[in-house]
Amino acid sequence: MNSNQLNEAALLAEIERLKSQLAKLEQSQSANVARLYQTEERLAVAMRGASDGLWEWDLASNEVYYSPRWKAMLGYEEHELESHFGTWESLVHKGDHAYVLSCVQSYLEGSATSFEVEMRMQHKQGHYVYVRSRAFKVAPSPHAAPSRLIGTHVNISDQKKSELFEEQSNNILEMIAKGKPASDIYIEIGLLYEERHPGLRCSMLELSGNRLLHGGAPSLPKAYCEAVHGLENGPDVGSCGTSTYTGKRVLVENIETDPKWAKLKEIAMPFGMRCCWSEPIRSSAGEVIGAFGMYYDHPALPTSDELIDLIAAARITSIVMEREKNLRRITDLAYTDPLTRLSSRAHFYSTVETLIALNSGHLQFSLLYIDLDNFKGVNDSLGHDVGDLLLQEVAARLKRAHREEDYIARLSGDEFCILVTDSLDNRNASYVASRCIQMVAESMELMGRKYTPSCSIGVAHYPDNGQNLQTLLKAADTALYAAKASGKNCFVLYEPEMTASAEYRFKVEQCLREAVELQQLNLVYQPKVDLTTGAVAGFEALCRWSHSQLGPISPIEFIPIAEQIGVIKPLTAWVLTCACRQAAHWNQISDADISLAVNISPSHFLDSDLVGLVSGVLQETGLPPYLLELEVTEALVQTDQLNLVTFGSLKAMGVKVAIDDFGTGYSSFASLSHLHVDSLKIDKYFVDDMLNDTKVKKLVGSMIEMGHSLDCKVIAEGIELRDQLEILQTFGCDGAQGYLFSRPVEEDQVPDLLQKATLFT
């Protein structure tokens, strides 16, 4: 307890003693009234002589006695301040004025048994002092109305500031916990410390890269905040710029003379700033993420209390600043595609839904649903890393293709979407779609090879093709499917008739799942003919599907769907097992070795379980490995490590590998040689054209010659004419398939073909 509090306590004890004496005297007879009044006068004189925050209010005249200590609490000298009620009214805070007077009235009227209030009173220097005031009433006679109030003032500013600081600190922590905006919290933090140190102005700056961004400054001029926003930090860039650069506290006593402010003082001084102290704001990991600055309008270094508060302010601000940094990172992850830096699917969907929700009735726009053509082949053959590079390049091209007012996002995989705004008709959408087709199709290099990507685009128009996000996307996706079916590398505008086609495809997908699960498909077998003898050299197993409601469905249609919906692996396992079992049976009843070819999907070929599947099927069916030939597309003929492992394992097992549709892909001699392929199958496209195009004819001859140079057998597909057969025989082609020899047959027809000496007609 300090001397002031001891003085007040002693005075109050004396007052209580005298009041007790007055109460006893009141119980005396009227003869003692004179003595009572004399005691009251002695009390008043005692209080007038005290030196500690005393006041006496004459209720009739409104004259008020203010003791020297009372005046000193507010920064005034003994001779200052007039002795009347108006002095108190001019000094008490307007927000407390009515409350204090109501407490006075209640005490005087007797509805309150005591008088004790807390109020704010203005110091001579302008700030407010928290005061606790206690008083008792004095009457001229026992039953008369009170004529005076006599009381004390105690300065409780330190205690009150501590209470308010704790309350405001808790409020700030609550705001942080509830996720209030950082800008609001920064203001509260600034005000918290500005109230503790009158005249202080606070600033919080966030560090983004090497630039300072305005976070909050409740009392600094807007013009100054705008001037320092975006400022690049450095070793001599003011106090905050230097502290974020060095990671150390910077205390500048005089902005006008300190060299660190040489380039910035002309910005600060017009706003009255004369000193600045800065504390770096660090994350929980110790990274500098900002700076907390304190300014005064006079040169100064911080007191011990101010320095403690500077450090504390930086620490509490770090909680908010780090939270904001993490939130931005989370938002970036949620709303930005990390690979292409385009908007994410979630952000795109949110944007479209918001646009529709704000529709005033006249809004029109288009969605361009974009899908890369044959992207899976790039991933399967060149690897996902190369696929990612392709996606990044395509994203950059699409950004250049769309207009500035449009909005682009990557939805997933190789799918992109562009929102074309202000689309009064389909002209804007068609223009943007055409540019996308054109710019995506520019040649590029992938793994040292020239590659020309392409894309297909489906376009849906709002509100004609859908009035919500789901129906719009469905319409755009339906149009995209139509673009793919039209040959790819084009765009298609949605038409209502397309929905029926999409529904049919959906039904095919559902029925195919069931057919694979219940093994409702069947196999047919097309013979391979030795072009030297005309005899059957083997068969290729071909999958067929005829649905009870949908009718016959071509493999060209259902095989890609099987890959897309994820049933290609169980389908392949079923085909491989049935075909090998059948081939094993034929070889039991035949003197010759009958080989069997089975097509393997590129995605399944690269699957780690393919080798195990093949080995298991051969053991189960008893078919010798050398009689099984797996056909894969040319896209797989790359020296990728996964390809090498799969090819090597199959060769070690004794299984043969053939390259199907040879000439349509982009294989290299080096890859073919390295992988030790057994057979090359020339695509029907070349066979059809070689009768009419001499260049194609020469190309076919070269392909056969190249295959032989690699110790590969060469098989031609799609032979329908005798002239085609003769040309192939001239070139020395080893074998052929086609309707000229036999259409695919059921398993029970195979023995008849095996008995024929030749299939040449």
mmCIF file with all atom_site columns, N, CA, C and O in Angstrom, residues 199-201 271-275 295-299:
data_model
loop_
_atom_site.group_PDB
_atom_site.id
_atom_site.type_symbol
_atom_site.label_atom_id
_atom_site.label_alt_id
_atom_site.label_comp_id
_atom_site.label_asym_id
_atom_site.label_entity_id
_atom_site.label_seq_id
_atom_site.pdbx_PDB_ins_code
_atom_site.Cartn_x
_atom_site.Cartn_y
_atom_site.Cartn_z
_atom_site.occupancy
_atom_site.B_iso_or_equiv
_atom_site.pdbx_formal_charge
_atom_site.auth_seq_id
_atom_site.auth_comp_id
_atom_site.auth_asym_id
_atom_site.auth_atom_id
_atom_site.pdbx_PDB_model_num
ATOM 1  N N  . GLY A 1 199 ? -0.741 9.265  -26.843 1.00 0.00 ? 199 GLY A N  1
ATOM 2  C CA . GLY A 1 199 ? 0.101  9.877  -27.861 1.00 0.00 ? 199 GLY A CA 1
ATOM 3  C C  . GLY A 1 199 ? 0.776  8.876  -28.769 1.00 0.00 ? 199 GLY A C  1
ATOM 4  O O  . GLY A 1 199 ? 1.328  9.235  -29.815 1.00 0.00 ? 199 GLY A O  1
ATOM 5  N N  . LEU A 1 200 ? 0.760  7.601  -28.382 1.00 0.00 ? 200 LEU A N  1
ATOM 6  C CA . LEU A 1 200 ? 1.392  6.549  -29.173 1.00 0.00 ? 200 LEU A CA 1
ATOM 7  C C  . LEU A 1 200 ? 0.503  6.199  -30.366 1.00 0.00 ? 200 LEU A C  1
ATOM 8  O O  . LEU A 1 200 ? -0.724 6.206  -30.273 1.00 0.00 ? 200 LEU A O  1
ATOM 9  N N  . ARG A 1 201 ? 1.151  5.888  -31.513 1.00 0.00 ? 201 ARG A N  1
ATOM 10 C CA . ARG A 1 201 ? 0.430  5.403  -32.687 1.00 0.00 ? 201 ARG A CA 1
ATOM 11 C C  . ARG A 1 201 ? 1.090  4.114  -33.161 1.00 0.00 ? 201 ARG A C  1
ATOM 12 O O  . ARG A 1 201 ? 2.306  4.046  -33.279 1.00 0.00 ? 201 ARG A O  1
ATOM 13 N N  . PHE A 1 271 ? 3.364  13.990 -41.347 1.00 0.00 ? 271 PHE A N  1
ATOM 14 C CA . PHE A 1 271 ? 2.271  13.472 -40.528 1.00 0.00 ? 271 PHE A CA 1
ATOM 15 C C  . PHE A 1 271 ? 2.609  13.506 -39.035 1.00 0.00 ? 271 PHE A C  1
ATOM 16 O O  . PHE A 1 271 ? 1.911  12.896 -38.221 1.00 0.00 ? 271 PHE A O  1
ATOM 17 N N  . GLY A 1 272 ? 3.663  14.227 -38.686 1.00 0.00 ? 272 GLY A N  1
ATOM 18 C CA . GLY A 1 272 ? 4.006  14.432 -37.285 1.00 0.00 ? 272 GLY A CA 1
ATOM 19 C C  . GLY A 1 272 ? 4.779  13.321 -36.636 1.00 0.00 ? 272 GLY A C  1
ATOM 20 O O  . GLY A 1 272 ? 4.936  13.307 -35.410 1.00 0.00 ? 272 GLY A O  1
ATOM 21 N N  . MET A 1 273 ? 5.321  12.410 -37.390 1.00 0.00 ? 273 MET A N  1
ATOM 22 C CA . MET A 1 273 ? 6.051  11.286 -36.809 1.00 0.00 ? 273 MET A CA 1
ATOM 23 C C  . MET A 1 273 ? 7.505  11.694 -36.595 1.00 0.00 ? 273 MET A C  1
ATOM 24 O O  . MET A 1 273 ? 8.169  12.160 -37.520 1.00 0.00 ? 273 MET A O  1
ATOM 25 N N  . ARG A 1 274 ? 7.995  11.496 -35.364 1.00 0.00 ? 274 ARG A N  1
ATOM 26 C CA . ARG A 1 274 ? 9.354  11.922 -35.042 1.00 0.00 ? 274 ARG A CA 1
ATOM 27 C C  . ARG A 1 274 ? 10.230 10.778 -34.529 1.00 0.00 ? 274 ARG A C  1
ATOM 28 O O  . ARG A 1 274 ? 11.440 10.873 -34.562 1.00 0.00 ? 274 ARG A O  1
ATOM 29 N N  . CYS A 1 275 ? 9.617  9.698  -34.036 1.00 0.00 ? 275 CYS A N  1
ATOM 30 C CA . CYS A 1 275 ? 10.395 8.528  -33.649 1.00 0.00 ? 275 CYS A CA 1
ATOM 31 C C  . CYS A 1 275 ? 9.614  7.280  -34.016 1.00 0.00 ? 275 CYS A C  1
ATOM 32 O O  . CYS A 1 275 ? 8.385  7.322  -34.147 1.00 0.00 ? 275 CYS A O  1
ATOM 33 N N  . TYR A 1 295 ? 4.955  4.701  -33.003 1.00 0.00 ? 295 TYR A N  1
ATOM 34 C CA . TYR A 1 295 ? 5.371  6.063  -33.357 1.00 0.00 ? 295 TYR A CA 1
ATOM 35 C C  . TYR A 1 295 ? 4.955  7.045  -32.265 1.00 0.00 ? 295 TYR A C  1
ATOM 36 O O  . TYR A 1 295 ? 3.906  6.880  -31.632 1.00 0.00 ? 295 TYR A O  1
ATOM 37 N N  . TYR A 1 296 ? 5.782  8.080  -32.062 1.00 0.00 ? 296 TYR A N  1
ATOM 38 C CA . TYR A 1 296 ? 5.408  9.248  -31.263 1.00 0.00 ? 296 TYR A CA 1
ATOM 39 C C  . TYR A 1 296 ? 5.676  10.491 -32.105 1.00 0.00 ? 296 TYR A C  1
ATOM 40 O O  . TYR A 1 296 ? 6.465  10.453 -33.069 1.00 0.00 ? 296 TYR A O  1
ATOM 41 N N  . ASP A 1 297 ? 5.039  11.592 -31.710 1.00 0.00 ? 297 ASP A N  1
ATOM 42 C CA . ASP A 1 297 ? 5.242  12.851 -32.433 1.00 0.00 ? 297 ASP A CA 1
ATOM 43 C C  . ASP A 1 297 ? 6.379  13.678 -31.835 1.00 0.00 ? 297 ASP A C  1
ATOM 44 O O  . ASP A 1 297 ? 6.484  14.868 -32.070 1.00 0.00 ? 297 ASP A O  1
ATOM 45 N N  . HIS A 1 298 ? 7.237  13.024 -31.039 1.00 0.00 ? 298 HIS A N  1
ATOM 46 C CA . HIS A 1 298 ? 8.416  13.686 -30.494 1.00 0.00 ? 298 HIS A CA 1
ATOM 47 C C  . HIS A 1 298 ? 9.562  12.669 -30.466 1.00 0.00 ? 298 HIS A C  1
ATOM 48 O O  . HIS A 1 298 ? 9.330  11.463 -30.341 1.00 0.00 ? 298 HIS A O  1
ATOM 49 N N  . PRO A 1 299 ? 10.805 13.109 -30.592 1.00 0.00 ? 299 PRO A N  1
ATOM 50 C CA . PRO A 1 299 ? 11.940 12.182 -30.534 1.00 0.00 ? 299 PRO A CA 1
ATOM 51 C C  . PRO A 1 299 ? 12.004 11.498 -29.174 1.00 0.00 ? 299 PRO A C  1
ATOM 52 O O  . PRO A 1 299 ? 11.872 12.146 -28.136 1.00 0.00 ? 299 PRO A O  1
#
